[in-house]
mmCIF file of C-alpha atoms in Angstrom:
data_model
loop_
_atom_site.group_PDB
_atom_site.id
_atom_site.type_symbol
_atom_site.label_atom_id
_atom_site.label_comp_id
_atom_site.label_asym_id
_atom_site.label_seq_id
_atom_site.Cartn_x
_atom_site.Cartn_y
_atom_site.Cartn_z
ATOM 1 C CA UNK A 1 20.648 -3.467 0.287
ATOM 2 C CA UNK A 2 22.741 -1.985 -2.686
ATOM 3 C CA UNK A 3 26.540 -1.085 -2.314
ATOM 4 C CA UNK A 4 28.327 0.623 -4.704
ATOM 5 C CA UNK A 5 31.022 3.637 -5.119
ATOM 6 C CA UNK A 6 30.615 6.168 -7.764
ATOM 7 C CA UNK A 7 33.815 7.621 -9.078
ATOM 8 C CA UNK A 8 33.311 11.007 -10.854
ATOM 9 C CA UNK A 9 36.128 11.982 -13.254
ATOM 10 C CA UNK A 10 37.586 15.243 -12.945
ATOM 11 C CA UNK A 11 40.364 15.506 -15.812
ATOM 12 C CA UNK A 12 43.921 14.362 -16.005
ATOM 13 C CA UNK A 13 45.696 13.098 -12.692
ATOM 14 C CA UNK A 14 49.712 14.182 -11.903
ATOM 15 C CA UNK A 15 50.324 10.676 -12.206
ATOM 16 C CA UNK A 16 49.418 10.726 -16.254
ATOM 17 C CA UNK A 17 45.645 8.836 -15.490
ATOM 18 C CA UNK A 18 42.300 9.972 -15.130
ATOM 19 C CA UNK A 19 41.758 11.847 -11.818
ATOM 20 C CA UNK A 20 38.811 11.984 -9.998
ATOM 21 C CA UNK A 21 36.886 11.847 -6.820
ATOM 22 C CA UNK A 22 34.986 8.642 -4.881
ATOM 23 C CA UNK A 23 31.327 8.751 -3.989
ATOM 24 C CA UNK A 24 32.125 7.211 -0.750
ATOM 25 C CA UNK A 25 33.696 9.576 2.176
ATOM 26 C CA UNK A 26 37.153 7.286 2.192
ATOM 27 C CA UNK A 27 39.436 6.010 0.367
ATOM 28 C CA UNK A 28 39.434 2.801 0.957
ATOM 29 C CA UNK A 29 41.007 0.315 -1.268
ATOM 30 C CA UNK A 30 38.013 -2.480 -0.531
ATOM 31 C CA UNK A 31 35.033 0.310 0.203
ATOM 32 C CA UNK A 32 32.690 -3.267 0.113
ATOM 33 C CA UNK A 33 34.625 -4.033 3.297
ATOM 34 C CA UNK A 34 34.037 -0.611 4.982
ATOM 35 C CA UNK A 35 29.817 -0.337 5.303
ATOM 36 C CA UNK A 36 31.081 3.167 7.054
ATOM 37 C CA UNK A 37 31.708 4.284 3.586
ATOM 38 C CA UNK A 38 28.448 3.547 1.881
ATOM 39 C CA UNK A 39 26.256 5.883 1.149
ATOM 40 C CA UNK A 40 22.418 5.658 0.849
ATOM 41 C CA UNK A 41 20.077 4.799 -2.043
ATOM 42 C CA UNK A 42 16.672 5.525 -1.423
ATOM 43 C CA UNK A 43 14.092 3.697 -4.460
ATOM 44 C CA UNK A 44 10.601 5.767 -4.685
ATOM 45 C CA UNK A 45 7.511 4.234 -5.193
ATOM 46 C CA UNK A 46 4.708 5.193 -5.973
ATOM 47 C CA UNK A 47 1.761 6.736 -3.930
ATOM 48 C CA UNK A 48 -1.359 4.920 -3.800
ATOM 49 C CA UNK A 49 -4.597 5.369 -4.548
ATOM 50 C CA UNK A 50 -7.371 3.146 -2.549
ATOM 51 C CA UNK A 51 -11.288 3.630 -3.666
ATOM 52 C CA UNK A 52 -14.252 2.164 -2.232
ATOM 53 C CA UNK A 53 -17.088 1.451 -4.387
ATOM 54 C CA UNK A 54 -20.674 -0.115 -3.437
ATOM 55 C CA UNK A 55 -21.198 -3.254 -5.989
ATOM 56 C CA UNK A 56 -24.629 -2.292 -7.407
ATOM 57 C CA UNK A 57 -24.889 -1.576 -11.334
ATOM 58 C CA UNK A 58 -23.031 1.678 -11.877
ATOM 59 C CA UNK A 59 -20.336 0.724 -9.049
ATOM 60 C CA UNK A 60 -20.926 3.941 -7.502
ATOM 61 C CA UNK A 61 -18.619 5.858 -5.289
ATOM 62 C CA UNK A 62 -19.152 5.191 -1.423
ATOM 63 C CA UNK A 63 -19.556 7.809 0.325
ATOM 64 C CA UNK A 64 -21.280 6.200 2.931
ATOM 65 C CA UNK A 65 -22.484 2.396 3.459
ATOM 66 C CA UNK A 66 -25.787 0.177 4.612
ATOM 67 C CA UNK A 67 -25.534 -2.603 6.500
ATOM 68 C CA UNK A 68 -25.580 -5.794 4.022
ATOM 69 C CA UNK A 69 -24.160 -3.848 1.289
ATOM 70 C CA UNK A 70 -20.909 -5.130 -0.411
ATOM 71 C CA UNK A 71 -17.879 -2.870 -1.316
ATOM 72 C CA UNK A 72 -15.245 -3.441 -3.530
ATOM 73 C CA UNK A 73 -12.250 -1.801 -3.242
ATOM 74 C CA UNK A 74 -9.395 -0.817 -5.198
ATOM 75 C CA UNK A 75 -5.532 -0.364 -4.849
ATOM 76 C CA UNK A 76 -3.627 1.189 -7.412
ATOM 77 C CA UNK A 77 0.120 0.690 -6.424
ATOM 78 C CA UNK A 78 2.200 0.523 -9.252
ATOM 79 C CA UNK A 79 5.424 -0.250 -7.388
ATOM 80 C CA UNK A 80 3.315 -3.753 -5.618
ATOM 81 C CA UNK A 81 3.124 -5.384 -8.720
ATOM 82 C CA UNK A 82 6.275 -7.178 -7.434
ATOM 83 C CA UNK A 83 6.265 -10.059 -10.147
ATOM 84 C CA UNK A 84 5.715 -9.658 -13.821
ATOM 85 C CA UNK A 85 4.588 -13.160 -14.212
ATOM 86 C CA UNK A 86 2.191 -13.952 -12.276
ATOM 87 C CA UNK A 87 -0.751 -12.016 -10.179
ATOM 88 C CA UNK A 88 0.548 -10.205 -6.928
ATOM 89 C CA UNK A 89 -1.699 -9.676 -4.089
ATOM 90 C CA UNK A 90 -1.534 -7.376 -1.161
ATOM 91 C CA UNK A 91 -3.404 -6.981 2.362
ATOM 92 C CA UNK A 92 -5.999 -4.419 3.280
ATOM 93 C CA UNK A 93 -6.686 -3.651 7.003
ATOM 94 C CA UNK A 94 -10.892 -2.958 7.399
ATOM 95 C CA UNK A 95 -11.470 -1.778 11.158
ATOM 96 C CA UNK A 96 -15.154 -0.967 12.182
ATOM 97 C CA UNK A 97 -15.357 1.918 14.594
ATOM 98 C CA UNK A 98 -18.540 1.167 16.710
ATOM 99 C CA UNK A 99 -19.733 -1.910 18.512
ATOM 100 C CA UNK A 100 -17.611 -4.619 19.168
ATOM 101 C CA UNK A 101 -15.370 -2.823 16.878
ATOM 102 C CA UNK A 102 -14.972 -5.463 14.268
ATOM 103 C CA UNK A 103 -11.816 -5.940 12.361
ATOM 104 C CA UNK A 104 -10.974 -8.004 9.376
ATOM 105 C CA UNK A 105 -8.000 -8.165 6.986
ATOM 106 C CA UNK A 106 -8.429 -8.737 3.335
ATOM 107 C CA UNK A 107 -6.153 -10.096 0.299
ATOM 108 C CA UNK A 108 -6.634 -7.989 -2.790
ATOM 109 C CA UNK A 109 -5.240 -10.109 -5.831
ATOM 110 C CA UNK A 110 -3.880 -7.733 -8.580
ATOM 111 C CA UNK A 111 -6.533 -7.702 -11.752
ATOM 112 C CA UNK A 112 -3.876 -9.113 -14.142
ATOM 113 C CA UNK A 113 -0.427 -9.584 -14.949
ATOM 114 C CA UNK A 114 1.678 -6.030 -14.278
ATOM 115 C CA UNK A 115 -1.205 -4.047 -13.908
ATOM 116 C CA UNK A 116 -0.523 -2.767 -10.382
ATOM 117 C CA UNK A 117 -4.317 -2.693 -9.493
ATOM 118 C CA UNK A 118 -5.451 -5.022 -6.999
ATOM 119 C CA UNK A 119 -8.903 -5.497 -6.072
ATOM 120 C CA UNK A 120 -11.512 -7.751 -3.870
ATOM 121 C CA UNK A 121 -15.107 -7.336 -2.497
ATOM 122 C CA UNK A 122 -15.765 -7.470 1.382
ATOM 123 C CA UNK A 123 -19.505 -8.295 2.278
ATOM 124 C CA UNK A 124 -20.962 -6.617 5.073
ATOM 125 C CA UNK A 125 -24.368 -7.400 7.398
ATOM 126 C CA UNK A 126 -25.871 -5.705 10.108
ATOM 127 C CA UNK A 127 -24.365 -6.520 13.728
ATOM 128 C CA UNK A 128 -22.733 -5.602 16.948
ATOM 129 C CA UNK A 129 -19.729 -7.211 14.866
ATOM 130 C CA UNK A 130 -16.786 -10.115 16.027
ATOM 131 C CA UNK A 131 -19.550 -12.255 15.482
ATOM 132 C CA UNK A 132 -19.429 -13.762 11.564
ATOM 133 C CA UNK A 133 -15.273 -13.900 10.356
ATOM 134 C CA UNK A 134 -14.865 -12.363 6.811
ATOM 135 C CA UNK A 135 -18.039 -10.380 7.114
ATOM 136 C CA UNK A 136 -17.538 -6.872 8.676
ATOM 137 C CA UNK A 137 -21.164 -6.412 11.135
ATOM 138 C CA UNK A 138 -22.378 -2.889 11.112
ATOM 139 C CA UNK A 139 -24.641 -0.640 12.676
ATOM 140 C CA UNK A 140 -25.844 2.623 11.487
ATOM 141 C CA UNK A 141 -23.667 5.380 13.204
ATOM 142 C CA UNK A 142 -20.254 3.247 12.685
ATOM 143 C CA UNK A 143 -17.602 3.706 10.400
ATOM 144 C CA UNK A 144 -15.402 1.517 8.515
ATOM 145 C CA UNK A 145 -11.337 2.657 8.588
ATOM 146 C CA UNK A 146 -9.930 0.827 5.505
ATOM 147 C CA UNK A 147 -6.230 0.508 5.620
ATOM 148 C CA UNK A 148 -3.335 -0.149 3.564
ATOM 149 C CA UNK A 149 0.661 -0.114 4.025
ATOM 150 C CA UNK A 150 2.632 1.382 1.195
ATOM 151 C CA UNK A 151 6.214 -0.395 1.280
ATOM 152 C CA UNK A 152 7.573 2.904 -0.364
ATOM 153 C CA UNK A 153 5.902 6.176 -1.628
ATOM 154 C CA UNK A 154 7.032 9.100 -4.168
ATOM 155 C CA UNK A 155 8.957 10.685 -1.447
ATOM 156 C CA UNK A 156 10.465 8.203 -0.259
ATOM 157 C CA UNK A 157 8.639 7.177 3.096
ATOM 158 C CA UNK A 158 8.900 3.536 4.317
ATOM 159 C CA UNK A 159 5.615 1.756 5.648
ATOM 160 C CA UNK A 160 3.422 5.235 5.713
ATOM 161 C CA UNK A 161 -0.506 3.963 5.927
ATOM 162 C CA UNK A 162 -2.820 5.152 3.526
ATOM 163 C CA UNK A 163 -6.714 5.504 5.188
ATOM 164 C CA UNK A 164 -10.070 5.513 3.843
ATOM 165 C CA UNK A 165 -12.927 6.183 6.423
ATOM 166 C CA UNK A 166 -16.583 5.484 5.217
ATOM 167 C CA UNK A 167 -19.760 5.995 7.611
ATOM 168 C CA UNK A 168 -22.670 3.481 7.689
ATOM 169 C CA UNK A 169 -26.262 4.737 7.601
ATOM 170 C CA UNK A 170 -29.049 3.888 8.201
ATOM 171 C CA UNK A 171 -31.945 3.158 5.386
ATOM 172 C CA UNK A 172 -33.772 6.283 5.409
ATOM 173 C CA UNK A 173 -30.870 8.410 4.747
ATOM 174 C CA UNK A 174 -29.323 6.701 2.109
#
């Protein structure tokens, strides 16, 4: 939390100094004594971007997934990149909507220094799922619901979940 009081000047005072008026709804002497007084400051983030790609030779797009496929995926969250001297990471929420409804939560690890882009591969196989840990199972006819928490977007918002959904198919209509 940040506390401070804003004076704005508004020309000479009666008493012969600079008059003016306080940010903060009192006039308190010791306004860091008085949290009644505060007012609010609200830091923006950025929005994300999250994008799912299949790991073949072009990294192309998903759209849709087959079992045994990996998919890398990408987070572009300028405001995560919390330290500038090292490589952040953040967590990724994969929930498989089908079967034994498999869920697993991944670490992205940001691609360099202050970049803000974090990335990792999850591996998937065919299966009922809950069976193999770090391995989302799939059958054709599932879906995967990617998520990911923003700590603060452009307007403001606290915690609001950004979602990517991609179906599985089946071979034939890949």
């Amino acid at each position: 939390m940040i506390g401070f009081n804003c004076m704005v000047a508004t020309g000479p005072s009666k008493s012969g100094g600079s008059g003016g008026k306080h940010w903060t709804k009192t006039e308190y002497k010791a306004a860091a004594d008085h949290p009644d007084s505060w007012g609010d400051l609200v830091m923006l983030g950025t929005d994300p971007k999250f994008l799912v790609n299949i790991v073949d030779e072009k990294w192309t797009q998903a759209k849709h997934v087959l079992p045994g496929h990996s998919l890398l995926l990408t987070v572009v969250d300028p405001d995560r990149n919390v330290y500038s001297h090292i490589e952040d990471q953040i967590i990724v929420s994969a929930e498989v909507n089908g079967g034994k409804n498999d869920v697993e939560i991944l670490v992205l690890k940001e691609t360099g220094k202050n970049t803000g882009v974090f990335r990792g591969i999850v591996n998937t196989q065919p299966g009922p799922g809950r069976e193999v840990q770090g391995v989302l199972e799939l059958m054709t006819g599932f879906e995967i619901i990617f998520g990911y928490v923003d700590f603060g977007n452009a307007k403001g918002e606290k915690g609001k979940i950004t979602r990517t959904v991609i179906p599985v198919v089946g071979g034939l209509l890949e």
